[in-house]
Amino acid sequence: MPVVAPSAAYPRAVLFDLLTALLDSWTVWNAAAGSEARGRAWRAEYLRLTYGCGAYQPYEQLVEAAASAVGLPASAPAALEAGWERLPAWDGARELLQALRPHCRLGVVTNCSRRLGHRAAALLGVDWDVVVTSEEAGYYKPDPRPYQLALARLEIPPAQAAFVAGSGYDLFGTSKVGLRTYWHNRVGLALPEGAPAPEAQSPRLDDALPWLAGFGSGH
């Protein structure tokens, strides 16, 4: 892994949600479902299952159960996995990671199986310092344990790290852990009921760079 020289203003590490903050998984889910409306219904049911299941249950099984619950054919989950290698990066994702690489250690905390999570992380072309999946942590986000596992592997305390979220639900977990959070709110979703507000949010990833560059300046 690359040697990173700490920079006073940057956090020592930046952790990212993967499938919503850095990669546009919505497009692949919608294509597998056959339409945006069916894809969003499927994804919403999948999220409901993950947030309610407690200890980790196999990701692929939850995806299949959610597809069945919203009336999609058994071919939909197979189509989703077939499209996995084509998960597109959001505009600005690779540029942000490249800009941070000299200053921060970089990691992923993702709600996914180990197999699919590591495959998706590899699409960004980054030599990650840590990749933590829900399967490895034993729980789905926003349970605190996936974030805590990533920090433990990096041996960095929460106060010296930042999190870039793709879902407002991450804010439940990061607030419990003590991770200052930027919400890449791509489509302008409402903050989930009861969720703490992010420290910063924007529909653009490149707006995260000045926030991270001033992380240690007391803003």
Tab-separated table of N, CA and C in Angstrom, residues 52-156:
chain	number	residue	atom	x	y	z
A	52	GLY	N	-33.385	-4.027	8.711
A	52	GLY	CA	-34.143	-4.743	9.729
A	52	GLY	C	-33.613	-6.103	10.107
A	53	CYS	N	-32.522	-6.552	9.468
A	53	CYS	CA	-32.145	-7.960	9.653
A	53	CYS	C	-31.205	-8.197	10.829
A	54	GLY	N	-30.643	-7.132	11.424
A	54	GLY	CA	-29.722	-7.356	12.533
A	54	GLY	C	-28.405	-7.922	12.028
A	55	ALA	N	-28.004	-9.074	12.560
A	55	ALA	CA	-26.757	-9.695	12.132
A	55	ALA	C	-26.810	-10.015	10.636
A	56	TYR	N	-25.638	-10.058	10.033
A	56	TYR	CA	-25.518	-10.230	8.582
A	56	TYR	C	-26.259	-11.464	8.083
A	57	GLN	N	-27.039	-11.245	7.060
A	57	GLN	CA	-27.609	-12.328	6.264
A	57	GLN	C	-27.069	-12.167	4.851
A	58	PRO	N	-26.859	-13.256	4.121
A	58	PRO	CA	-26.190	-13.147	2.828
A	58	PRO	C	-26.827	-12.098	1.913
A	59	TYR	N	-25.979	-11.210	1.424
A	59	TYR	CA	-26.416	-10.111	0.569
A	59	TYR	C	-27.209	-10.615	-0.627
A	60	GLU	N	-26.668	-11.614	-1.297
A	60	GLU	CA	-27.333	-12.107	-2.500
A	60	GLU	C	-28.726	-12.646	-2.186
A	61	GLN	N	-28.892	-13.259	-1.007
A	61	GLN	CA	-30.216	-13.770	-0.619
A	61	GLN	C	-31.192	-12.628	-0.362
A	62	LEU	N	-30.722	-11.549	0.250
A	62	LEU	CA	-31.596	-10.409	0.494
A	62	LEU	C	-31.997	-9.736	-0.815
A	63	VAL	N	-31.080	-9.660	-1.760
A	63	VAL	CA	-31.392	-9.094	-3.070
A	63	VAL	C	-32.469	-9.928	-3.759
A	64	GLU	N	-32.339	-11.245	-3.680
A	64	GLU	CA	-33.333	-12.138	-4.281
A	64	GLU	C	-34.681	-12.027	-3.582
A	65	ALA	N	-34.670	-11.967	-2.249
A	65	ALA	CA	-35.926	-11.848	-1.494
A	65	ALA	C	-36.631	-10.547	-1.818
A	66	ALA	N	-35.863	-9.466	-1.954
A	66	ALA	CA	-36.462	-8.170	-2.273
A	66	ALA	C	-37.064	-8.186	-3.675
A	67	ALA	N	-36.375	-8.811	-4.624
A	67	ALA	CA	-36.904	-8.899	-5.987
A	67	ALA	C	-38.226	-9.648	-6.002
A	68	SER	N	-38.272	-10.758	-5.287
A	68	SER	CA	-39.498	-11.544	-5.226
A	68	SER	C	-40.631	-10.754	-4.576
A	69	ALA	N	-40.310	-10.007	-3.524
A	69	ALA	CA	-41.330	-9.266	-2.778
A	69	ALA	C	-41.993	-8.182	-3.624
A	70	VAL	N	-41.262	-7.625	-4.590
A	70	VAL	CA	-41.839	-6.557	-5.426
A	70	VAL	C	-42.277	-7.073	-6.790
A	71	GLY	N	-42.302	-8.411	-6.933
A	71	GLY	CA	-42.862	-9.002	-8.137
A	71	GLY	C	-41.933	-9.089	-9.331
A	72	LEU	N	-40.621	-8.997	-9.100
A	72	LEU	CA	-39.680	-9.132	-10.208
A	72	LEU	C	-39.371	-10.600	-10.473
A	73	PRO	N	-39.029	-10.953	-11.696
A	73	PRO	CA	-38.709	-12.349	-12.005
A	73	PRO	C	-37.376	-12.762	-11.404
A	74	ALA	N	-37.153	-14.055	-11.307
A	74	ALA	CA	-35.901	-14.583	-10.749
A	74	ALA	C	-34.690	-14.184	-11.579
A	75	SER	N	-34.929	-13.765	-12.807
A	75	SER	CA	-33.816	-13.354	-13.672
A	75	SER	C	-33.231	-12.003	-13.274
A	76	ALA	N	-33.968	-11.208	-12.505
A	76	ALA	CA	-33.503	-9.861	-12.168
A	76	ALA	C	-32.229	-9.879	-11.320
A	77	PRO	N	-32.158	-10.665	-10.222
A	77	PRO	CA	-30.905	-10.693	-9.458
A	77	PRO	C	-29.723	-11.186	-10.289
A	78	ALA	N	-29.944	-12.144	-11.167
A	78	ALA	CA	-28.863	-12.617	-12.028
A	78	ALA	C	-28.399	-11.512	-12.967
A	79	ALA	N	-29.347	-10.711	-13.467
A	79	ALA	CA	-28.990	-9.594	-14.342
A	79	ALA	C	-28.214	-8.531	-13.570
A	80	LEU	N	-28.572	-8.332	-12.310
A	80	LEU	CA	-27.840	-7.371	-11.482
A	80	LEU	C	-26.387	-7.798	-11.331
A	81	GLU	N	-26.173	-9.059	-11.011
A	81	GLU	CA	-24.791	-9.525	-10.849
A	81	GLU	C	-24.044	-9.501	-12.177
A	82	ALA	N	-24.734	-9.803	-13.264
A	82	ALA	CA	-24.086	-9.767	-14.577
A	82	ALA	C	-23.626	-8.359	-14.933
A	83	GLY	N	-24.313	-7.346	-14.409
A	83	GLY	CA	-23.940	-5.963	-14.683
A	83	GLY	C	-22.962	-5.375	-13.696
A	84	TRP	N	-22.514	-6.179	-12.730
A	84	TRP	CA	-21.693	-5.668	-11.636
A	84	TRP	C	-20.383	-5.037	-12.122
A	85	GLU	N	-19.777	-5.640	-13.132
A	85	GLU	CA	-18.508	-5.112	-13.632
A	85	GLU	C	-18.699	-3.810	-14.413
A	86	ARG	N	-19.947	-3.440	-14.659
A	86	ARG	CA	-20.213	-2.208	-15.400
A	86	ARG	C	-20.737	-1.095	-14.488
A	87	LEU	N	-20.604	-1.256	-13.179
A	87	LEU	CA	-21.022	-0.197	-12.263
A	87	LEU	C	-20.238	1.072	-12.594
A	88	PRO	N	-20.919	2.150	-13.010
A	88	PRO	CA	-20.181	3.364	-13.380
A	88	PRO	C	-19.844	4.207	-12.162
A	89	ALA	N	-18.678	4.842	-12.216
A	89	ALA	CA	-18.307	5.798	-11.169
A	89	ALA	C	-19.046	7.105	-11.398
A	90	TRP	N	-19.473	7.738	-10.317
A	90	TRP	CA	-20.052	9.065	-10.422
A	90	TRP	C	-19.008	10.046	-10.945
A	91	ASP	N	-19.459	11.088	-11.606
A	91	ASP	CA	-18.556	12.155	-12.038
A	91	ASP	C	-17.776	12.675	-10.836
A	92	GLY	N	-16.490	12.784	-10.998
A	92	GLY	CA	-15.658	13.340	-9.941
A	92	GLY	C	-15.135	12.337	-8.940
A	93	ALA	N	-15.592	11.078	-8.994
A	93	ALA	CA	-15.181	10.098	-7.982
A	93	ALA	C	-13.683	9.790	-8.081
A	94	ARG	N	-13.229	9.428	-9.260
A	94	ARG	CA	-11.809	9.079	-9.405
A	94	ARG	C	-10.919	10.296	-9.156
A	95	GLU	N	-11.381	11.464	-9.596
A	95	GLU	CA	-10.596	12.679	-9.395
A	95	GLU	C	-10.449	13.008	-7.907
A	96	LEU	N	-11.535	12.829	-7.149
A	96	LEU	CA	-11.475	13.077	-5.714
A	96	LEU	C	-10.503	12.120	-5.034
A	97	LEU	N	-10.591	10.850	-5.387
A	97	LEU	CA	-9.699	9.856	-4.776
A	97	LEU	C	-8.238	10.149	-5.106
A	98	GLN	N	-7.964	10.528	-6.338
A	98	GLN	CA	-6.594	10.855	-6.727
A	98	GLN	C	-6.082	12.080	-5.983
A	99	ALA	N	-6.960	13.065	-5.770
A	99	ALA	CA	-6.555	14.276	-5.059
A	99	ALA	C	-6.270	13.991	-3.580
A	100	LEU	N	-6.999	13.038	-3.001
A	100	LEU	CA	-6.828	12.717	-1.584
A	100	LEU	C	-5.657	11.781	-1.321
A	101	ARG	N	-5.299	10.987	-2.308
A	101	ARG	CA	-4.320	9.918	-2.103
A	101	ARG	C	-3.012	10.389	-1.474
A	102	PRO	N	-2.460	11.571	-1.864
A	102	PRO	CA	-1.204	11.994	-1.229
A	102	PRO	C	-1.349	12.408	0.231
A	103	HIS	N	-2.576	12.661	0.667
A	103	HIS	CA	-2.793	13.262	1.988
A	103	HIS	C	-3.428	12.319	3.010
A	104	CYS	N	-4.199	11.356	2.549
A	104	CYS	CA	-5.043	10.558	3.445
A	104	CYS	C	-4.956	9.081	3.096
A	105	ARG	N	-5.188	8.264	4.079
A	105	ARG	CA	-5.453	6.854	3.797
A	105	ARG	C	-6.913	6.745	3.361
A	106	LEU	N	-7.197	5.783	2.500
A	106	LEU	CA	-8.512	5.688	1.865
A	106	LEU	C	-9.116	4.313	2.103
A	107	GLY	N	-10.421	4.298	2.409
A	107	GLY	CA	-11.088	3.033	2.662
A	107	GLY	C	-12.541	3.055	2.237
A	108	VAL	N	-13.103	1.869	2.197
A	108	VAL	CA	-14.491	1.650	1.813
A	108	VAL	C	-15.195	0.899	2.929
A	109	VAL	N	-16.426	1.308	3.224
A	109	VAL	CA	-17.311	0.567	4.130
A	109	VAL	C	-18.621	0.392	3.379
A	110	THR	N	-18.918	-0.837	2.981
A	110	THR	CA	-20.038	-1.047	2.065
A	110	THR	C	-20.965	-2.167	2.506
A	111	ASN	N	-22.246	-1.966	2.274
A	111	ASN	CA	-23.261	-2.987	2.538
A	111	ASN	C	-23.295	-3.961	1.376
A	112	CYS	N	-22.524	-5.029	1.503
A	112	CYS	CA	-22.384	-5.951	0.383
A	112	CYS	C	-21.738	-7.235	0.893
A	113	SER	N	-21.773	-8.264	0.065
A	113	SER	CA	-20.992	-9.453	0.358
A	113	SER	C	-19.518	-9.154	0.126
A	114	ARG	N	-18.662	-9.951	0.719
A	114	ARG	CA	-17.233	-9.741	0.512
A	114	ARG	C	-16.880	-9.870	-0.974
A	115	ARG	N	-17.425	-10.873	-1.605
A	115	ARG	CA	-17.103	-11.143	-3.008
A	115	ARG	C	-17.469	-9.954	-3.900
A	116	LEU	N	-18.698	-9.472	-3.793
A	116	LEU	CA	-19.142	-8.383	-4.662
A	116	LEU	C	-18.575	-7.040	-4.224
A	117	GLY	N	-18.375	-6.851	-2.920
A	117	GLY	CA	-17.843	-5.589	-2.441
A	117	GLY	C	-16.424	-5.333	-2.929
A	118	HIS	N	-15.589	-6.356	-2.854
A	118	HIS	CA	-14.214	-6.183	-3.306
A	118	HIS	C	-14.143	-6.044	-4.826
A	119	ARG	N	-15.021	-6.723	-5.537
A	119	ARG	CA	-15.063	-6.547	-6.994
A	119	ARG	C	-15.454	-5.115	-7.358
A	120	ALA	N	-16.443	-4.565	-6.655
A	120	ALA	CA	-16.880	-3.201	-6.944
A	120	ALA	C	-15.801	-2.187	-6.572
A	121	ALA	N	-15.138	-2.394	-5.439
A	121	ALA	CA	-14.090	-1.458	-5.014
A	121	ALA	C	-12.954	-1.411	-6.029
A	122	ALA	N	-12.663	-2.542	-6.659
A	122	ALA	CA	-11.572	-2.604	-7.629
A	122	ALA	C	-11.866	-1.783	-8.881
A	123	LEU	N	-13.135	-1.486	-9.154
A	123	LEU	CA	-13.494	-0.756	-10.367
A	123	LEU	C	-12.962	0.669	-10.370
A	124	LEU	N	-12.644	1.208	-9.188
A	124	LEU	CA	-12.221	2.603	-9.100
A	124	LEU	C	-10.723	2.786	-9.311
A	125	GLY	N	-9.985	1.685	-9.395
A	125	GLY	CA	-8.564	1.781	-9.695
A	125	GLY	C	-7.733	2.379	-8.580
A	126	VAL	N	-8.175	2.210	-7.339
A	126	VAL	CA	-7.483	2.769	-6.177
A	126	VAL	C	-6.842	1.636	-5.383
A	127	ASP	N	-5.645	1.893	-4.882
A	127	ASP	CA	-5.013	0.942	-3.970
A	127	ASP	C	-5.543	1.247	-2.567
A	128	TRP	N	-6.698	0.687	-2.256
A	128	TRP	CA	-7.369	0.982	-0.991
A	128	TRP	C	-6.530	0.529	0.200
A	129	ASP	N	-6.561	1.301	1.266
A	129	ASP	CA	-5.910	0.897	2.505
A	129	ASP	C	-6.774	-0.091	3.286
A	130	VAL	N	-8.082	-0.013	3.114
A	130	VAL	CA	-8.978	-0.963	3.761
A	130	VAL	C	-10.288	-1.017	2.974
A	131	VAL	N	-10.835	-2.218	2.839
A	131	VAL	CA	-12.177	-2.423	2.285
A	131	VAL	C	-12.920	-3.318	3.262
A	132	VAL	N	-13.988	-2.790	3.836
A	132	VAL	CA	-14.800	-3.550	4.789
A	132	VAL	C	-16.197	-3.728	4.204
A	133	THR	N	-16.635	-4.962	4.137
A	133	THR	CA	-17.999	-5.269	3.709
A	133	THR	C	-18.832	-5.674	4.912
A	134	SER	N	-20.134	-5.656	4.733
A	134	SER	CA	-21.022	-6.076	5.819
A	134	SER	C	-20.802	-7.537	6.181
A	135	GLU	N	-20.459	-8.339	5.181
A	135	GLU	CA	-20.195	-9.751	5.473
A	135	GLU	C	-19.018	-9.897	6.428
A	136	GLU	N	-17.963	-9.127	6.195
A	136	GLU	CA	-16.782	-9.214	7.062
A	136	GLU	C	-17.059	-8.661	8.450
A	137	ALA	N	-17.874	-7.594	8.517
A	137	ALA	CA	-18.191	-6.982	9.810
A	137	ALA	C	-19.242	-7.768	10.581
A	138	GLY	N	-20.048	-8.555	9.857
A	138	GLY	CA	-21.103	-9.325	10.500
A	138	GLY	C	-22.406	-8.579	10.663
A	139	TYR	N	-22.455	-7.334	10.188
A	139	TYR	CA	-23.649	-6.495	10.308
A	139	TYR	C	-23.711	-5.549	9.128
A	140	TYR	N	-24.919	-5.141	8.787
A	140	TYR	CA	-25.106	-4.113	7.765
A	140	TYR	C	-25.075	-2.728	8.408
A	141	LYS	N	-24.538	-1.758	7.655
A	141	LYS	CA	-24.718	-0.360	8.062
A	141	LYS	C	-26.217	-0.059	8.095
A	142	PRO	N	-26.664	0.838	8.969
A	142	PRO	CA	-25.881	1.763	9.788
A	142	PRO	C	-25.482	1.249	11.165
A	143	ASP	N	-25.487	-0.075	11.391
A	143	ASP	CA	-24.908	-0.579	12.629
A	143	ASP	C	-23.481	-0.025	12.743
A	144	PRO	N	-23.037	0.374	13.906
A	144	PRO	CA	-21.702	0.979	14.028
A	144	PRO	C	-20.547	0.044	13.679
A	145	ARG	N	-20.771	-1.283	13.738
A	145	ARG	CA	-19.635	-2.202	13.653
A	145	ARG	C	-18.874	-2.186	12.331
A	146	PRO	N	-19.522	-2.027	11.166
A	146	PRO	CA	-18.712	-1.947	9.943
A	146	PRO	C	-17.752	-0.750	9.927
A	147	TYR	N	-18.215	0.416	10.373
A	147	TYR	CA	-17.341	1.593	10.431
A	147	TYR	C	-16.208	1.363	11.436
A	148	GLN	N	-16.557	0.786	12.579
A	148	GLN	CA	-15.556	0.555	13.625
A	148	GLN	C	-14.499	-0.436	13.166
A	149	LEU	N	-14.899	-1.445	12.394
A	149	LEU	CA	-13.927	-2.413	11.901
A	149	LEU	C	-12.925	-1.748	10.966
A	150	ALA	N	-13.414	-0.876	10.085
A	150	ALA	CA	-12.506	-0.172	9.171
A	150	ALA	C	-11.508	0.679	9.948
A	151	LEU	N	-11.984	1.401	10.951
A	151	LEU	CA	-11.089	2.243	11.750
A	151	LEU	C	-10.093	1.402	12.534
A	152	ALA	N	-10.540	0.269	13.040
A	152	ALA	CA	-9.637	-0.610	13.786
A	152	ALA	C	-8.536	-1.152	12.884
A	153	ARG	N	-8.892	-1.512	11.659
A	153	ARG	CA	-7.876	-2.027	10.736
A	153	ARG	C	-6.878	-0.948	10.350
A	154	LEU	N	-7.335	0.296	10.289
A	154	LEU	CA	-6.438	1.406	9.986
A	154	LEU	C	-5.674	1.891	11.218
A	155	GLU	N	-6.145	1.505	12.401
A	155	GLU	CA	-5.583	1.955	13.674
A	155	GLU	C	-5.625	3.487	13.763
A	156	ILE	N	-6.798	4.024	13.401
A	156	ILE	CA	-7.033	5.462	13.423
A	156	ILE	C	-8.309	5.733	14.227
